Amino acid sequence: MTESDNAYMQKALNEARAAADAGEVPIGAVLVHEGRIITRSGNRTIRDCDPTAHAEIVVLRKAARVLGNYRLAETTLYVTVEPCSMCAGAMIQARIPRLVYGANDPKGGAVRTCFQILSDPRLNHQVEVTLGVLAPECAAVIQSFFAERR
């Protein structure tokens, strides 16, 4: 974990808060390439009427267009909550070299909690993972969102 990891995770938290303000599940993602943010987003499933419009997927799609390549070498993906199986699979397909995430997802996390997709040796790519970056802040955003709806 580095100072830049904390700074980029703060940007992802801003995206998560914006998603919450829009009524979306507050998960934010930022993709960094060669030391600069090339794309960022929060969840957009409701806005886009698209069950695949998780923050990670939105960011990966845009980054591929920006970089002109579906392989996203030399990037780091920052996400406020442990990615689900769909998003983890997309990271494998995009060949993301590194993931940094904040809070674990005990009900659907596919990186460490429920499944370990990104480190499965049977797959053709593994992702370096740094977890727990700003975990209390990341967890608080999503917990408060769901607490308000109960």
PDB file of C-alpha atoms in Angstrom:
ATOM      1  CA  MET A   1       0.000   0.000   0.000  1.00  0.00           C
ATOM      2  CA  THR A   2       1.348   3.413  -0.963  1.00  0.00           C
ATOM      3  CA  GLU A   3       0.364   7.047  -0.553  1.00  0.00           C
ATOM      4  CA  SER A   4      -0.804   7.039  -4.155  1.00  0.00           C
ATOM      5  CA  ASP A   5      -3.018   4.007  -3.387  1.00  0.00           C
ATOM      6  CA  ASN A   6      -4.743   6.069  -0.700  1.00  0.00           C
ATOM      7  CA  ALA A   7      -5.095   9.078  -3.008  1.00  0.00           C
ATOM      8  CA  TYR A   8      -6.593   7.043  -5.855  1.00  0.00           C
ATOM      9  CA  MET A   9      -8.919   5.230  -3.468  1.00  0.00           C
ATOM     10  CA  GLN A  10     -10.156   8.638  -2.274  1.00  0.00           C
ATOM     11  CA  LYS A  11     -11.073   9.359  -5.910  1.00  0.00           C
ATOM     12  CA  ALA A  12     -12.916   6.029  -6.096  1.00  0.00           C
ATOM     13  CA  LEU A  13     -14.749   6.941  -2.877  1.00  0.00           C
ATOM     14  CA  ASN A  14     -15.853  10.204  -4.506  1.00  0.00           C
ATOM     15  CA  GLU A  15     -17.325   8.152  -7.353  1.00  0.00           C
ATOM     16  CA  ALA A  16     -19.075   5.862  -4.855  1.00  0.00           C
ATOM     17  CA  ARG A  17     -20.613   8.842  -3.065  1.00  0.00           C
ATOM     18  CA  ALA A  18     -21.802  10.295  -6.375  1.00  0.00           C
ATOM     19  CA  ALA A  19     -23.395   6.937  -7.212  1.00  0.00           C
ATOM     20  CA  ALA A  20     -25.178   6.947  -3.843  1.00  0.00           C
ATOM     21  CA  ASP A  21     -26.457  10.469  -4.523  1.00  0.00           C
ATOM     22  CA  ALA A  22     -27.896   9.139  -7.796  1.00  0.00           C
ATOM     23  CA  GLY A  23     -29.626   6.259  -5.989  1.00  0.00           C
ATOM     24  CA  GLU A  24     -27.149   3.638  -7.205  1.00  0.00           C
ATOM     25  CA  VAL A  25     -25.382   1.123  -4.989  1.00  0.00           C
ATOM     26  CA  PRO A  26     -22.350   3.186  -3.938  1.00  0.00           C
ATOM     27  CA  ILE A  27     -19.351   1.490  -5.457  1.00  0.00           C
ATOM     28  CA  GLY A  28     -16.717   3.558  -7.199  1.00  0.00           C
ATOM     29  CA  ALA A  29     -13.822   2.660  -9.476  1.00  0.00           C
ATOM     30  CA  VAL A  30     -10.810   4.469 -10.897  1.00  0.00           C
ATOM     31  CA  LEU A  31      -8.382   3.102 -13.489  1.00  0.00           C
ATOM     32  CA  VAL A  32      -4.819   4.408 -13.483  1.00  0.00           C
ATOM     33  CA  HIS A  33      -2.451   3.986 -16.426  1.00  0.00           C
ATOM     34  CA  GLU A  34       1.171   5.074 -16.224  1.00  0.00           C
ATOM     35  CA  GLY A  35       0.523   7.217 -13.162  1.00  0.00           C
ATOM     36  CA  ARG A  36      -2.591   9.057 -14.290  1.00  0.00           C
ATOM     37  CA  ILE A  37      -6.308   8.448 -14.024  1.00  0.00           C
ATOM     38  CA  ILE A  38      -7.695   7.613 -17.440  1.00  0.00           C
ATOM     39  CA  THR A  39     -11.256   6.824 -16.370  1.00  0.00           C
ATOM     40  CA  ARG A  40     -13.500   6.742 -13.311  1.00  0.00           C
ATOM     41  CA  SER A  41     -17.092   5.848 -12.555  1.00  0.00           C
ATOM     42  CA  GLY A  42     -19.591   4.725  -9.997  1.00  0.00           C
ATOM     43  CA  ASN A  43     -22.223   2.051 -10.455  1.00  0.00           C
ATOM     44  CA  ARG A  44     -24.692   2.931 -13.236  1.00  0.00           C
ATOM     45  CA  THR A  45     -26.990  -0.096 -13.363  1.00  0.00           C
ATOM     46  CA  ILE A  46     -30.159   1.925 -12.714  1.00  0.00           C
ATOM     47  CA  ARG A  47     -29.169   4.930 -14.816  1.00  0.00           C
ATOM     48  CA  ASP A  48     -28.183   2.796 -17.795  1.00  0.00           C
ATOM     49  CA  CYS A  49     -30.877   0.139 -17.191  1.00  0.00           C
ATOM     50  CA  ASP A  50     -28.029  -2.360 -17.519  1.00  0.00           C
ATOM     51  CA  PRO A  51     -27.300  -5.114 -14.985  1.00  0.00           C
ATOM     52  CA  THR A  52     -23.672  -5.197 -16.154  1.00  0.00           C
ATOM     53  CA  ALA A  53     -23.033  -1.477 -15.550  1.00  0.00           C
ATOM     54  CA  HIS A  54     -21.036  -2.028 -12.375  1.00  0.00           C
ATOM     55  CA  ALA A  55     -18.418   0.658 -11.753  1.00  0.00           C
ATOM     56  CA  GLU A  56     -15.611  -1.725 -12.716  1.00  0.00           C
ATOM     57  CA  ILE A  57     -17.198  -2.730 -16.031  1.00  0.00           C
ATOM     58  CA  VAL A  58     -17.980   0.878 -16.961  1.00  0.00           C
ATOM     59  CA  VAL A  59     -14.360   1.828 -16.256  1.00  0.00           C
ATOM     60  CA  LEU A  60     -12.892  -1.130 -18.158  1.00  0.00           C
ATOM     61  CA  ARG A  61     -15.039  -0.420 -21.219  1.00  0.00           C
ATOM     62  CA  LYS A  62     -14.087   3.231 -21.335  1.00  0.00           C
ATOM     63  CA  ALA A  63     -10.387   2.517 -20.686  1.00  0.00           C
ATOM     64  CA  ALA A  64     -10.276   0.070 -23.591  1.00  0.00           C
ATOM     65  CA  ARG A  65     -11.629   2.801 -25.879  1.00  0.00           C
ATOM     66  CA  VAL A  66      -9.248   5.440 -24.489  1.00  0.00           C
ATOM     67  CA  LEU A  67      -6.195   3.181 -24.842  1.00  0.00           C
ATOM     68  CA  GLY A  68      -7.361   1.626 -28.101  1.00  0.00           C
ATOM     69  CA  ASN A  69      -6.816  -1.866 -26.753  1.00  0.00           C
ATOM     70  CA  TYR A  70      -8.980  -4.397 -24.932  1.00  0.00           C
ATOM     71  CA  ARG A  71      -5.868  -5.525 -23.055  1.00  0.00           C
ATOM     72  CA  LEU A  72      -5.254  -3.030 -20.266  1.00  0.00           C
ATOM     73  CA  ALA A  73      -1.577  -3.637 -19.512  1.00  0.00           C
ATOM     74  CA  GLU A  74       0.256  -1.337 -17.130  1.00  0.00           C
ATOM     75  CA  THR A  75      -2.910  -0.338 -15.295  1.00  0.00           C
ATOM     76  CA  THR A  76      -4.154  -0.465 -11.734  1.00  0.00           C
ATOM     77  CA  LEU A  77      -7.849  -0.662 -10.938  1.00  0.00           C
ATOM     78  CA  TYR A  78      -9.026   0.928  -7.675  1.00  0.00           C
ATOM     79  CA  VAL A  79     -12.448  -0.162  -6.396  1.00  0.00           C
ATOM     80  CA  THR A  80     -14.134   0.707  -3.114  1.00  0.00           C
ATOM     81  CA  VAL A  81     -15.643  -2.771  -2.588  1.00  0.00           C
ATOM     82  CA  GLU A  82     -14.354  -6.234  -3.448  1.00  0.00           C
ATOM     83  CA  PRO A  83     -15.434  -7.012  -7.027  1.00  0.00           C
ATOM     84  CA  CYS A  84     -18.097  -9.590  -7.862  1.00  0.00           C
ATOM     85  CA  SER A  85     -17.516 -12.610 -10.098  1.00  0.00           C
ATOM     86  CA  MET A  86     -18.613 -10.760 -13.260  1.00  0.00           C
ATOM     87  CA  CYS A  87     -16.193  -7.908 -12.620  1.00  0.00           C
ATOM     88  CA  ALA A  88     -13.358 -10.239 -11.607  1.00  0.00           C
ATOM     89  CA  GLY A  89     -13.868 -12.200 -14.833  1.00  0.00           C
ATOM     90  CA  ALA A  90     -13.736  -8.982 -16.846  1.00  0.00           C
ATOM     91  CA  MET A  91     -10.449  -8.080 -15.158  1.00  0.00           C
ATOM     92  CA  ILE A  92      -9.009 -11.435 -16.206  1.00  0.00           C
ATOM     93  CA  GLN A  93     -10.155 -10.862 -19.810  1.00  0.00           C
ATOM     94  CA  ALA A  94      -8.679  -7.335 -19.804  1.00  0.00           C
ATOM     95  CA  ARG A  95      -5.408  -8.615 -18.277  1.00  0.00           C
ATOM     96  CA  ILE A  96      -5.505  -6.043 -15.489  1.00  0.00           C
ATOM     97  CA  PRO A  97      -2.155  -6.469 -13.707  1.00  0.00           C
ATOM     98  CA  ARG A  98      -3.156  -4.987 -10.335  1.00  0.00           C
ATOM     99  CA  LEU A  99      -6.325  -4.447  -8.311  1.00  0.00           C
ATOM    100  CA  VAL A 100      -6.589  -2.322  -5.180  1.00  0.00           C
ATOM    101  CA  TYR A 101      -9.825  -2.488  -3.242  1.00  0.00           C
ATOM    102  CA  GLY A 102     -11.193  -1.199   0.038  1.00  0.00           C
ATOM    103  CA  ALA A 103     -13.880  -3.225   1.798  1.00  0.00           C
ATOM    104  CA  ASN A 104     -14.540  -6.944   1.553  1.00  0.00           C
ATOM    105  CA  ASP A 105     -17.923  -8.127   0.283  1.00  0.00           C
ATOM    106  CA  PRO A 106     -18.897 -11.140   2.411  1.00  0.00           C
ATOM    107  CA  LYS A 107     -21.989 -11.873   0.301  1.00  0.00           C
ATOM    108  CA  GLY A 108     -20.568 -11.650  -3.203  1.00  0.00           C
ATOM    109  CA  GLY A 109     -16.867 -10.890  -3.229  1.00  0.00           C
ATOM    110  CA  ALA A 110     -14.998 -12.859  -5.862  1.00  0.00           C
ATOM    111  CA  VAL A 111     -11.421 -11.843  -5.055  1.00  0.00           C
ATOM    112  CA  ARG A 112     -10.879 -13.161  -1.522  1.00  0.00           C
ATOM    113  CA  THR A 113     -14.163 -13.530   0.360  1.00  0.00           C
ATOM    114  CA  CYS A 114     -16.542 -15.918  -1.461  1.00  0.00           C
ATOM    115  CA  PHE A 115     -14.355 -16.833  -4.431  1.00  0.00           C
ATOM    116  CA  GLN A 116     -10.722 -16.301  -5.425  1.00  0.00           C
ATOM    117  CA  ILE A 117     -11.076 -15.769  -9.160  1.00  0.00           C
ATOM    118  CA  LEU A 118      -8.127 -13.407  -9.607  1.00  0.00           C
ATOM    119  CA  SER A 119      -5.620 -15.837  -8.114  1.00  0.00           C
ATOM    120  CA  ASP A 120      -6.974 -19.123  -9.478  1.00  0.00           C
ATOM    121  CA  PRO A 121      -4.008 -20.926 -11.081  1.00  0.00           C
ATOM    122  CA  ARG A 122      -6.321 -22.678 -13.548  1.00  0.00           C
ATOM    123  CA  LEU A 123      -6.948 -19.386 -15.321  1.00  0.00           C
ATOM    124  CA  ASN A 124      -4.615 -17.863 -17.908  1.00  0.00           C
ATOM    125  CA  HIS A 125      -4.021 -14.658 -15.934  1.00  0.00           C
ATOM    126  CA  GLN A 126      -3.677 -13.761 -12.268  1.00  0.00           C
ATOM    127  CA  VAL A 127      -4.014 -10.299 -10.785  1.00  0.00           C
ATOM    128  CA  GLU A 128      -1.884  -8.820  -8.024  1.00  0.00           C
ATOM    129  CA  VAL A 129      -4.268  -7.705  -5.263  1.00  0.00           C
ATOM    130  CA  THR A 130      -3.856  -5.102  -2.536  1.00  0.00           C
ATOM    131  CA  LEU A 131      -6.843  -5.115  -0.214  1.00  0.00           C
ATOM    132  CA  GLY A 132      -8.039  -3.051   2.708  1.00  0.00           C
ATOM    133  CA  VAL A 133      -7.052   0.387   1.392  1.00  0.00           C
ATOM    134  CA  LEU A 134      -9.261   2.885   3.245  1.00  0.00           C
ATOM    135  CA  ALA A 135     -11.436  -0.101   4.196  1.00  0.00           C
ATOM    136  CA  PRO A 136     -13.322   1.636   7.052  1.00  0.00           C
ATOM    137  CA  GLU A 137     -14.300   4.555   4.810  1.00  0.00           C
ATOM    138  CA  CYS A 138     -15.277   2.277   1.933  1.00  0.00           C
ATOM    139  CA  ALA A 139     -17.354   0.053   4.203  1.00  0.00           C
ATOM    140  CA  ALA A 140     -19.050   3.050   5.823  1.00  0.00           C
ATOM    141  CA  VAL A 141     -20.278   4.404   2.476  1.00  0.00           C
ATOM    142  CA  ILE A 142     -21.990   1.185   1.459  1.00  0.00           C
ATOM    143  CA  GLN A 143     -23.250   0.307   4.952  1.00  0.00           C
ATOM    144  CA  SER A 144     -24.809   3.733   5.406  1.00  0.00           C
ATOM    145  CA  PHE A 145     -26.475   3.488   1.983  1.00  0.00           C
ATOM    146  CA  PHE A 146     -28.193   0.204   2.866  1.00  0.00           C
ATOM    147  CA  ALA A 147     -28.990   1.292   6.445  1.00  0.00           C
ATOM    148  CA  GLU A 148     -30.953   4.249   5.065  1.00  0.00           C
ATOM    149  CA  ARG A 149     -33.040   1.898   2.938  1.00  0.00           C
ATOM    150  CA  ARG A 150     -33.996  -0.507   5.732  1.00  0.00           C
TER     151      ARG A 150
END
